[in-house]
mmCIF file of N, CA and C in Angstrom:
data_model
loop_
_atom_site.group_PDB
_atom_site.id
_atom_site.type_symbol
_atom_site.label_atom_id
_atom_site.label_comp_id
_atom_site.label_asym_id
_atom_site.label_seq_id
_atom_site.Cartn_x
_atom_site.Cartn_y
_atom_site.Cartn_z
ATOM 1 N N MET A 1 80.301 141.173 100.744
ATOM 2 C CA MET A 1 81.258 140.408 101.509
ATOM 3 C C MET A 1 80.565 139.341 102.365
ATOM 4 N N ARG A 2 79.399 139.736 102.969
ATOM 5 C CA ARG A 2 78.667 138.761 103.784
ATOM 6 C C ARG A 2 78.208 137.583 102.951
ATOM 7 N N THR A 3 77.829 137.832 101.718
ATOM 8 C CA THR A 3 77.375 136.749 100.843
ATOM 9 C C THR A 3 78.490 135.730 100.642
ATOM 10 N N ILE A 4 79.682 136.187 100.473
ATOM 11 C CA ILE A 4 80.825 135.278 100.302
ATOM 12 C C ILE A 4 81.052 134.476 101.583
ATOM 13 N N ILE A 5 80.936 135.141 102.730
ATOM 14 C CA ILE A 5 81.103 134.447 104.008
ATOM 15 C C ILE A 5 80.022 133.375 104.166
ATOM 16 N N TYR A 6 78.764 133.708 103.866
ATOM 17 C CA TYR A 6 77.679 132.733 103.956
ATOM 18 C C TYR A 6 77.927 131.570 103.001
ATOM 19 N N PHE A 7 78.384 131.881 101.813
ATOM 20 C CA PHE A 7 78.678 130.849 100.809
ATOM 21 C C PHE A 7 79.759 129.896 101.328
ATOM 22 N N LEU A 8 80.816 130.450 101.906
ATOM 23 C CA LEU A 8 81.902 129.622 102.440
ATOM 24 C C LEU A 8 81.434 128.773 103.630
ATOM 25 N N ILE A 9 80.623 129.367 104.496
ATOM 26 C CA ILE A 9 80.072 128.607 105.619
ATOM 27 C C ILE A 9 79.212 127.460 105.096
ATOM 28 N N GLY A 10 78.420 127.721 104.061
ATOM 29 C CA GLY A 10 77.590 126.680 103.455
ATOM 30 C C GLY A 10 78.414 125.553 102.865
ATOM 31 N N ILE A 11 79.505 125.897 102.208
ATOM 32 C CA ILE A 11 80.388 124.869 101.634
ATOM 33 C C ILE A 11 80.994 124.014 102.746
ATOM 34 N N ILE A 12 81.489 124.661 103.785
ATOM 35 C CA ILE A 12 82.079 123.916 104.908
ATOM 36 C C ILE A 12 81.020 123.028 105.570
ATOM 37 N N PHE A 13 79.817 123.566 105.753
ATOM 38 C CA PHE A 13 78.730 122.789 106.347
ATOM 39 C C PHE A 13 78.390 121.576 105.472
ATOM 40 N N GLY A 14 78.308 121.769 104.174
ATOM 41 C CA GLY A 14 78.019 120.665 103.259
ATOM 42 C C GLY A 14 79.079 119.581 103.296
ATOM 43 N N ILE A 15 80.327 119.992 103.341
ATOM 44 C CA ILE A 15 81.426 119.015 103.427
ATOM 45 C C ILE A 15 81.324 118.234 104.730
ATOM 46 N N ARG A 16 81.047 118.932 105.826
ATOM 47 C CA ARG A 16 80.907 118.256 107.127
ATOM 48 C C ARG A 16 79.716 117.298 107.126
ATOM 49 N N MET A 17 78.623 117.713 106.493
ATOM 50 C CA MET A 17 77.443 116.836 106.412
ATOM 51 C C MET A 17 77.789 115.558 105.663
ATOM 52 N N PHE A 18 78.519 115.696 104.572
ATOM 53 C CA PHE A 18 78.862 114.529 103.769
ATOM 54 C C PHE A 18 79.878 113.649 104.483
ATOM 55 N N LYS A 19 80.911 114.257 105.038
ATOM 56 C CA LYS A 19 81.964 113.489 105.716
ATOM 57 C C LYS A 19 81.453 112.792 106.982
ATOM 58 N N SER A 20 80.483 113.386 107.656
ATOM 59 C CA SER A 20 79.929 112.770 108.866
ATOM 60 C C SER A 20 78.897 111.702 108.536
ATOM 61 N N GLU A 21 78.616 111.543 107.266
ATOM 62 C CA GLU A 21 77.625 110.591 106.749
ATOM 63 C C GLU A 21 76.201 110.959 107.143
ATOM 64 N N ALA A 22 75.963 112.232 107.475
ATOM 65 C CA ALA A 22 74.610 112.691 107.774
ATOM 66 C C ALA A 22 73.747 112.673 106.518
ATOM 67 N N ALA A 23 74.378 112.675 105.352
ATOM 68 C CA ALA A 23 73.650 112.638 104.090
ATOM 69 C C ALA A 23 73.635 111.237 103.489
ATOM 70 N N SER A 24 74.043 110.242 104.253
ATOM 71 C CA SER A 24 74.127 108.877 103.748
ATOM 72 C C SER A 24 72.772 108.181 103.845
ATOM 73 N N TRP A 25 72.282 107.696 102.722
ATOM 74 C CA TRP A 25 71.020 106.969 102.718
ATOM 75 C C TRP A 25 71.123 105.750 103.627
ATOM 76 N N PHE A 26 72.258 105.066 103.594
ATOM 77 C CA PHE A 26 72.452 103.873 104.414
ATOM 78 C C PHE A 26 72.332 104.204 105.898
ATOM 79 N N ARG A 27 72.938 105.304 106.325
ATOM 80 C CA ARG A 27 72.877 105.704 107.738
ATOM 81 C C ARG A 27 71.451 106.069 108.142
ATOM 82 N N ILE A 28 70.730 106.733 107.248
ATOM 83 C CA ILE A 28 69.348 107.108 107.535
ATOM 84 C C ILE A 28 68.477 105.850 107.613
ATOM 85 N N TYR A 29 68.723 104.912 106.728
ATOM 86 C CA TYR A 29 68.005 103.630 106.735
ATOM 87 C C TYR A 29 68.255 102.893 108.052
ATOM 88 N N GLU A 30 69.515 102.877 108.496
ATOM 89 C CA GLU A 30 69.860 102.258 109.782
ATOM 90 C C GLU A 30 69.105 102.927 110.932
ATOM 91 N N MET A 31 69.006 104.246 110.874
ATOM 92 C CA MET A 31 68.334 104.980 111.932
ATOM 93 C C MET A 31 66.866 104.584 112.010
ATOM 94 N N PHE A 32 66.182 104.549 110.863
ATOM 95 C CA PHE A 32 64.764 104.225 110.867
ATOM 96 C C PHE A 32 64.494 102.770 111.242
ATOM 97 N N GLN A 33 65.496 101.928 111.156
ATOM 98 C CA GLN A 33 65.347 100.535 111.587
ATOM 99 C C GLN A 33 65.845 100.338 113.023
ATOM 100 N N PHE A 34 66.287 101.411 113.665
ATOM 101 C CA PHE A 34 66.827 101.373 115.026
ATOM 102 C C PHE A 34 68.005 100.400 115.138
ATOM 103 N N LYS A 35 68.828 100.349 114.096
ATOM 104 C CA LYS A 35 69.979 99.449 114.084
ATOM 105 C C LYS A 35 71.288 100.137 114.466
ATOM 106 N N ALA A 36 71.313 101.460 114.429
ATOM 107 C CA ALA A 36 72.554 102.171 114.730
ATOM 108 C C ALA A 36 72.243 103.514 115.381
ATOM 109 N N PHE A 37 73.164 103.973 116.190
ATOM 110 C CA PHE A 37 73.020 105.230 116.919
ATOM 111 C C PHE A 37 73.590 106.419 116.138
ATOM 112 N N HIS A 38 74.325 106.173 115.075
ATOM 113 C CA HIS A 38 75.083 107.202 114.348
ATOM 114 C C HIS A 38 74.261 108.455 114.049
ATOM 115 N N THR A 39 73.160 108.310 113.344
ATOM 116 C CA THR A 39 72.374 109.477 112.943
ATOM 117 C C THR A 39 71.686 110.114 114.145
ATOM 118 N N TYR A 40 71.235 109.288 115.094
ATOM 119 C CA TYR A 40 70.657 109.855 116.313
ATOM 120 C C TYR A 40 71.701 110.679 117.063
ATOM 121 N N GLY A 41 72.940 110.244 117.050
ATOM 122 C CA GLY A 41 74.020 110.991 117.690
ATOM 123 C C GLY A 41 74.242 112.343 117.032
ATOM 124 N N ILE A 42 74.192 112.372 115.708
ATOM 125 C CA ILE A 42 74.354 113.636 114.980
ATOM 126 C C ILE A 42 73.201 114.584 115.306
ATOM 127 N N ILE A 43 71.968 114.063 115.264
ATOM 128 C CA ILE A 43 70.792 114.890 115.549
ATOM 129 C C ILE A 43 70.824 115.371 116.998
ATOM 130 N N GLY A 44 71.160 114.481 117.917
ATOM 131 C CA GLY A 44 71.229 114.853 119.329
ATOM 132 C C GLY A 44 72.287 115.901 119.597
ATOM 133 N N SER A 45 73.448 115.748 118.963
ATOM 134 C CA SER A 45 74.526 116.741 119.110
ATOM 135 C C SER A 45 74.083 118.102 118.591
ATOM 136 N N ALA A 46 73.423 118.108 117.441
ATOM 137 C CA ALA A 46 72.934 119.367 116.868
ATOM 138 C C ALA A 46 71.891 120.004 117.787
ATOM 139 N N LEU A 47 71.052 119.191 118.391
ATOM 140 C CA LEU A 47 70.037 119.699 119.300
ATOM 141 C C LEU A 47 70.676 120.350 120.527
ATOM 142 N N VAL A 48 71.652 119.689 121.117
ATOM 143 C CA VAL A 48 72.337 120.232 122.298
ATOM 144 C C VAL A 48 73.048 121.539 121.944
ATOM 145 N N VAL A 49 73.772 121.552 120.833
ATOM 146 C CA VAL A 49 74.480 122.770 120.415
ATOM 147 C C VAL A 49 73.473 123.902 120.163
ATOM 148 N N GLY A 50 72.360 123.581 119.513
ATOM 149 C CA GLY A 50 71.333 124.593 119.245
ATOM 150 C C GLY A 50 70.743 125.174 120.511
ATOM 151 N N VAL A 51 70.431 124.327 121.486
ATOM 152 C CA VAL A 51 69.867 124.798 122.761
ATOM 153 C C VAL A 51 70.867 125.698 123.475
ATOM 154 N N VAL A 52 72.123 125.292 123.513
ATOM 155 C CA VAL A 52 73.156 126.100 124.184
ATOM 156 C C VAL A 52 73.299 127.458 123.498
ATOM 157 N N ILE A 53 73.351 127.463 122.171
ATOM 158 C CA ILE A 53 73.511 128.731 121.441
ATOM 159 C C ILE A 53 72.313 129.650 121.654
ATOM 160 N N VAL A 54 71.095 129.098 121.620
ATOM 161 C CA VAL A 54 69.905 129.926 121.848
ATOM 162 C C VAL A 54 69.937 130.528 123.254
ATOM 163 N N GLN A 55 70.328 129.731 124.235
ATOM 164 C CA GLN A 55 70.398 130.253 125.605
ATOM 165 C C GLN A 55 71.463 131.344 125.729
ATOM 166 N N LEU A 56 72.588 131.173 125.048
ATOM 167 C CA LEU A 56 73.631 132.213 125.057
ATOM 168 C C LEU A 56 73.146 133.490 124.386
ATOM 169 N N ILE A 57 72.426 133.339 123.276
ATOM 170 C CA ILE A 57 71.878 134.525 122.582
ATOM 171 C C ILE A 57 70.923 135.265 123.505
ATOM 172 N N LYS A 58 70.054 134.524 124.200
ATOM 173 C CA LYS A 58 69.096 135.162 125.114
ATOM 174 C C LYS A 58 69.800 135.816 126.303
ATOM 175 N N LYS A 59 70.753 135.109 126.896
ATOM 176 C CA LYS A 59 71.416 135.613 128.107
ATOM 177 C C LYS A 59 72.260 136.851 127.830
ATOM 178 N N PHE A 60 73.029 136.824 126.741
ATOM 179 C CA PHE A 60 73.943 137.922 126.443
ATOM 180 C C PHE A 60 73.389 138.899 125.409
ATOM 181 N N GLN A 61 72.145 138.699 125.004
ATOM 182 C CA GLN A 61 71.465 139.564 124.030
ATOM 183 C C GLN A 61 72.339 139.801 122.799
ATOM 184 N N ILE A 62 72.825 138.705 122.252
ATOM 185 C CA ILE A 62 73.687 138.756 121.066
ATOM 186 C C ILE A 62 72.863 139.239 119.883
ATOM 187 N N LYS A 63 73.458 140.087 119.085
ATOM 188 C CA LYS A 63 72.761 140.649 117.919
ATOM 189 C C LYS A 63 73.100 139.853 116.657
ATOM 190 N N SER A 64 72.305 140.028 115.620
ATOM 191 C CA SER A 64 72.537 139.349 114.354
ATOM 192 C C SER A 64 73.727 139.970 113.623
ATOM 193 N N PHE A 65 74.099 139.390 112.496
ATOM 194 C CA PHE A 65 75.185 139.946 111.682
ATOM 195 C C PHE A 65 74.863 141.363 111.223
ATOM 196 N N TYR A 66 73.578 141.691 111.173
ATOM 197 C CA TYR A 66 73.156 143.008 110.716
ATOM 198 C C TYR A 66 73.003 143.994 111.875
ATOM 199 N N GLY A 67 73.341 143.563 113.089
ATOM 200 C CA GLY A 67 73.255 144.439 114.249
ATOM 201 C C GLY A 67 71.871 144.515 114.856
ATOM 202 N N GLU A 68 70.939 143.681 114.393
ATOM 203 C CA GLU A 68 69.566 143.701 114.897
ATOM 204 C C GLU A 68 69.430 142.736 116.069
ATOM 205 N N SER A 69 68.500 143.033 116.967
ATOM 206 C CA SER A 69 68.226 142.144 118.089
ATOM 207 C C SER A 69 67.615 140.845 117.572
ATOM 208 N N ILE A 70 67.988 139.736 118.183
ATOM 209 C CA ILE A 70 67.427 138.438 117.820
ATOM 210 C C ILE A 70 66.300 138.156 118.803
ATOM 211 N N ILE A 71 65.099 137.996 118.279
ATOM 212 C CA ILE A 71 63.917 137.788 119.115
ATOM 213 C C ILE A 71 63.354 136.400 118.828
ATOM 214 N N PHE A 72 63.111 135.650 119.887
ATOM 215 C CA PHE A 72 62.511 134.326 119.751
ATOM 216 C C PHE A 72 61.035 134.425 120.147
ATOM 217 N N HIS A 73 60.157 134.128 119.213
ATOM 218 C CA HIS A 73 58.723 134.166 119.473
ATOM 219 C C HIS A 73 58.239 132.773 119.867
ATOM 220 N N PRO A 74 57.457 132.662 120.919
ATOM 221 C CA PRO A 74 56.951 131.339 121.311
ATOM 222 C C PRO A 74 56.003 130.790 120.245
ATOM 223 N N LYS A 75 56.062 129.496 120.034
ATOM 224 C CA LYS A 75 55.190 128.853 119.047
ATOM 225 C C LYS A 75 53.920 128.380 119.730
ATOM 226 N N ALA A 76 52.841 128.421 118.977
ATOM 227 C CA ALA A 76 51.575 127.894 119.486
ATOM 228 C C ALA A 76 51.685 126.378 119.608
ATOM 229 N N ARG A 77 51.133 125.845 120.652
ATOM 230 C CA ARG A 77 51.201 124.392 120.869
ATOM 231 C C ARG A 77 49.959 123.752 120.266
ATOM 232 N N SER A 78 50.076 123.337 119.027
ATOM 233 C CA SER A 78 48.972 122.703 118.312
ATOM 234 C C SER A 78 49.389 121.281 117.985
ATOM 235 N N THR A 79 49.145 120.373 118.914
ATOM 236 C CA THR A 79 49.645 119.003 118.792
ATOM 237 C C THR A 79 49.235 118.300 117.503
ATOM 238 N N PRO A 80 47.959 118.294 117.101
ATOM 239 C CA PRO A 80 47.606 117.567 115.863
ATOM 240 C C PRO A 80 48.347 118.102 114.635
ATOM 241 N N ARG A 81 48.500 119.405 114.568
ATOM 242 C CA ARG A 81 49.189 120.017 113.429
ATOM 243 C C ARG A 81 50.625 119.510 113.337
ATOM 244 N N TYR A 82 51.355 119.555 114.451
ATOM 245 C CA TYR A 82 52.745 119.124 114.456
ATOM 246 C C TYR A 82 52.864 117.611 114.342
ATOM 247 N N LEU A 83 51.896 116.898 114.884
ATOM 248 C CA LEU A 83 51.901 115.445 114.787
ATOM 249 C C LEU A 83 51.783 115.007 113.324
ATOM 250 N N PHE A 84 50.785 115.552 112.616
ATOM 251 C CA PHE A 84 50.599 115.179 111.215
ATOM 252 C C PHE A 84 51.749 115.683 110.346
ATOM 253 N N GLY A 85 52.214 116.891 110.626
ATOM 254 C CA GLY A 85 53.359 117.422 109.886
ATOM 255 C C GLY A 85 54.596 116.567 110.079
ATOM 256 N N GLY A 86 54.821 116.135 111.319
ATOM 257 C CA GLY A 86 55.967 115.278 111.621
ATOM 258 C C GLY A 86 55.865 113.925 110.941
ATOM 259 N N ILE A 87 54.656 113.372 110.894
ATOM 260 C CA ILE A 87 54.456 112.083 110.227
ATOM 261 C C ILE A 87 54.739 112.209 108.734
ATOM 262 N N ILE A 88 54.214 113.251 108.109
ATOM 263 C CA ILE A 88 54.456 113.463 106.677
ATOM 264 C C ILE A 88 55.937 113.686 106.411
ATOM 265 N N PHE A 89 56.576 114.511 107.247
ATOM 266 C CA PHE A 89 58.010 114.769 107.096
ATOM 267 C C PHE A 89 58.802 113.473 107.243
ATOM 268 N N GLY A 90 58.489 112.682 108.270
ATOM 269 C CA GLY A 90 59.192 111.423 108.511
ATOM 270 C C GLY A 90 59.014 110.429 107.374
ATOM 271 N N LEU A 91 57.801 110.347 106.834
ATOM 272 C CA LEU A 91 57.567 109.450 105.701
ATOM 273 C C LEU A 91 58.378 109.879 104.481
ATOM 274 N N GLY A 92 58.386 111.177 104.222
ATOM 275 C CA GLY A 92 59.183 111.687 103.102
ATOM 276 C C GLY A 92 60.658 111.429 103.304
ATOM 277 N N TRP A 93 61.115 111.611 104.524
ATOM 278 C CA TRP A 93 62.521 111.389 104.869
ATOM 279 C C TRP A 93 62.872 109.922 104.672
ATOM 280 N N ALA A 94 61.996 109.031 105.144
ATOM 281 C CA ALA A 94 62.259 107.601 105.017
ATOM 282 C C ALA A 94 62.218 107.153 103.542
ATOM 283 N N LEU A 95 61.273 107.675 102.784
ATOM 284 C CA LEU A 95 61.160 107.279 101.374
ATOM 285 C C LEU A 95 62.306 107.823 100.525
ATOM 286 N N ALA A 96 62.673 109.072 100.776
ATOM 287 C CA ALA A 96 63.723 109.706 99.969
ATOM 288 C C ALA A 96 65.119 109.370 100.477
ATOM 289 N N GLY A 97 65.220 109.047 101.749
ATOM 290 C CA GLY A 97 66.528 108.786 102.338
ATOM 291 C C GLY A 97 67.294 110.065 102.615
ATOM 292 N N ALA A 98 66.593 111.185 102.653
ATOM 293 C CA ALA A 98 67.258 112.464 102.920
ATOM 294 C C ALA A 98 66.244 113.476 103.428
ATOM 295 N N CYS A 99 66.658 114.261 104.414
ATOM 296 C CA CYS A 99 65.833 115.383 104.841
ATOM 297 C C CYS A 99 66.334 116.624 104.091
ATOM 298 N N PRO A 100 65.677 117.769 104.247
ATOM 299 C CA PRO A 100 66.030 118.924 103.416
ATOM 300 C C PRO A 100 67.491 119.362 103.434
ATOM 301 N N GLY A 101 68.162 119.330 104.584
ATOM 302 C CA GLY A 101 69.568 119.755 104.639
ATOM 303 C C GLY A 101 70.473 118.924 103.742
ATOM 304 N N PRO A 102 70.500 117.625 103.932
ATOM 305 C CA PRO A 102 71.376 116.778 103.116
ATOM 306 C C PRO A 102 70.987 116.684 101.638
ATOM 307 N N MET A 103 69.766 117.067 101.286
ATOM 308 C CA MET A 103 69.377 116.992 99.867
ATOM 309 C C MET A 103 70.347 117.805 99.010
ATOM 310 N N PHE A 104 70.670 118.998 99.461
ATOM 311 C CA PHE A 104 71.554 119.854 98.677
ATOM 312 C C PHE A 104 73.006 119.391 98.760
ATOM 313 N N THR A 105 73.354 118.782 99.888
ATOM 314 C CA THR A 105 74.680 118.182 100.012
ATOM 315 C C THR A 105 74.842 117.067 98.994
ATOM 316 N N LEU A 106 73.786 116.271 98.805
ATOM 317 C CA LEU A 106 73.841 115.166 97.846
ATOM 318 C C LEU A 106 73.945 115.667 96.405
ATOM 319 N N VAL A 107 73.364 116.811 96.105
ATOM 320 C CA VAL A 107 73.541 117.406 94.771
ATOM 321 C C VAL A 107 75.016 117.729 94.560
ATOM 322 N N GLY A 108 75.629 118.338 95.570
ATOM 323 C CA GLY A 108 77.045 118.680 95.489
ATOM 324 C C GLY A 108 77.947 117.462 95.414
ATOM 325 N N ALA A 109 77.469 116.338 95.967
ATOM 326 C CA ALA A 109 78.245 115.094 95.926
ATOM 327 C C ALA A 109 77.956 114.294 94.646
ATOM 328 N N ARG A 110 77.239 114.889 93.731
ATOM 329 C CA ARG A 110 76.928 114.311 92.412
ATOM 330 C C ARG A 110 76.042 113.069 92.489
ATOM 331 N N TYR A 111 74.944 113.190 93.213
ATOM 332 C CA TYR A 111 73.905 112.167 93.214
ATOM 333 C C TYR A 111 72.697 112.772 92.502
ATOM 334 N N PRO A 112 72.629 112.645 91.170
ATOM 335 C CA PRO A 112 71.595 113.351 90.409
ATOM 336 C C PRO A 112 70.167 112.916 90.723
ATOM 337 N N SER A 113 69.966 111.714 91.222
ATOM 338 C CA SER A 113 68.603 111.259 91.509
ATOM 339 C C SER A 113 67.944 112.084 92.614
ATOM 340 N N ILE A 114 68.729 112.744 93.447
ATOM 341 C CA ILE A 114 68.167 113.565 94.515
ATOM 342 C C ILE A 114 67.450 114.790 93.946
ATOM 343 N N LEU A 115 67.736 115.146 92.699
ATOM 344 C CA LEU A 115 67.042 116.277 92.067
ATOM 345 C C LEU A 115 65.541 116.025 91.980
ATOM 346 N N VAL A 116 65.136 114.777 91.811
ATOM 347 C CA VAL A 116 63.709 114.431 91.797
ATOM 348 C C VAL A 116 63.100 114.773 93.157
ATOM 349 N N VAL A 117 63.792 114.427 94.223
ATOM 350 C CA VAL A 117 63.319 114.712 95.580
ATOM 351 C C VAL A 117 63.225 116.226 95.789
ATOM 352 N N ILE A 118 64.213 116.956 95.338
ATOM 353 C CA ILE A 118 64.210 118.418 95.506
ATOM 354 C C ILE A 118 63.039 119.046 94.765
ATOM 355 N N VAL A 119 62.804 118.597 93.534
ATOM 356 C CA VAL A 119 61.681 119.140 92.750
ATOM 357 C C VAL A 119 60.368 118.918 93.491
ATOM 358 N N PHE A 120 60.153 117.709 94.013
ATOM 359 C CA PHE A 120 58.901 117.435 94.704
ATOM 360 C C PHE A 120 58.832 118.103 96.078
ATOM 361 N N ALA A 121 59.960 118.328 96.733
ATOM 362 C CA ALA A 121 59.969 119.076 97.988
ATOM 363 C C ALA A 121 59.539 120.523 97.731
ATOM 364 N N ILE A 122 60.039 121.101 96.651
ATOM 365 C CA ILE A 122 59.649 122.470 96.287
ATOM 366 C C ILE A 122 58.176 122.510 95.895
ATOM 367 N N LEU A 123 57.734 121.514 95.146
ATOM 368 C CA LEU A 123 56.320 121.445 94.747
ATOM 369 C C LEU A 123 55.426 121.305 95.983
ATOM 370 N N GLY A 124 55.822 120.447 96.929
ATOM 371 C CA GLY A 124 55.050 120.283 98.156
ATOM 372 C C GLY A 124 54.979 121.572 98.963
ATOM 373 N N THR A 125 56.080 122.302 99.018
ATOM 374 C CA THR A 125 56.097 123.581 99.726
ATOM 375 C C THR A 125 55.175 124.584 99.047
ATOM 376 N N PHE A 126 55.182 124.588 97.721
ATOM 377 C CA PHE A 126 54.305 125.488 96.953
ATOM 378 C C PHE A 126 52.836 125.154 97.217
ATOM 379 N N ILE A 127 52.505 123.873 97.181
ATOM 380 C CA ILE A 127 51.120 123.443 97.427
ATOM 381 C C ILE A 127 50.702 123.797 98.853
ATOM 382 N N TYR A 128 51.602 123.603 99.803
ATOM 383 C CA TYR A 128 51.293 124.000 101.183
ATOM 384 C C TYR A 128 50.985 125.497 101.244
ATOM 385 N N GLY A 129 51.778 126.298 100.545
ATOM 386 C CA GLY A 129 51.539 127.737 100.525
ATOM 387 C C GLY A 129 50.163 128.091 99.981
ATOM 388 N N LEU A 130 49.715 127.326 98.982
ATOM 389 C CA LEU A 130 48.382 127.570 98.416
ATOM 390 C C LEU A 130 47.267 127.145 99.380
ATOM 391 N N LEU A 131 47.488 126.064 100.104
ATOM 392 C CA LEU A 131 46.446 125.509 100.980
ATOM 393 C C LEU A 131 46.544 125.963 102.430
ATOM 394 N N ARG A 132 47.555 126.695 102.758
ATOM 395 C CA ARG A 132 47.844 127.048 104.154
ATOM 396 C C ARG A 132 46.645 127.657 104.880
ATOM 397 N N LYS A 133 45.913 128.526 104.214
ATOM 398 C CA LYS A 133 44.818 129.224 104.873
ATOM 399 C C LYS A 133 43.632 128.318 105.178
ATOM 400 N N VAL A 134 43.496 127.218 104.461
ATOM 401 C CA VAL A 134 42.360 126.318 104.693
ATOM 402 C C VAL A 134 42.734 125.109 105.548
ATOM 403 N N LEU A 135 44.006 124.944 105.868
ATOM 404 C CA LEU A 135 44.452 123.833 106.706
ATOM 405 C C LEU A 135 44.198 124.170 108.178
ATOM 406 N N PRO A 136 43.992 123.125 109.006
ATOM 407 C CA PRO A 136 43.787 123.401 110.448
ATOM 408 C C PRO A 136 45.024 124.025 111.084
ATOM 409 N N HIS A 137 44.774 124.933 112.036
ATOM 410 C CA HIS A 137 45.890 125.612 112.723
ATOM 411 C C HIS A 137 46.273 124.846 113.915
#
């Protein structure tokens, strides 16, 4: 039953992503050229909602769907690692016109060229998994 609920939530999320133009290459292009606030507004709204929800989970000790405690582990502050990762992510986002979330939305919206991006995103993740132990922490 939970799988069906997750599936339905995913469908609703995908529709909202497409209707809000969060998956629009044109909107992403505008964002990277600093010509429009649209995509920054979507990202900023998601950030605010995420911060509020995390604080509510911590304050009220909300449990997961499985009844388990939700624990937030602090991340190590490794600036060069996140800096280079962010640059690579941003370049991929700018070149592909989509970040990982909207990639799957675009498949559902029948943009077959995004499949090339998905294949290489999966390949990049696989290569990272192979090299992870030798990369700087």
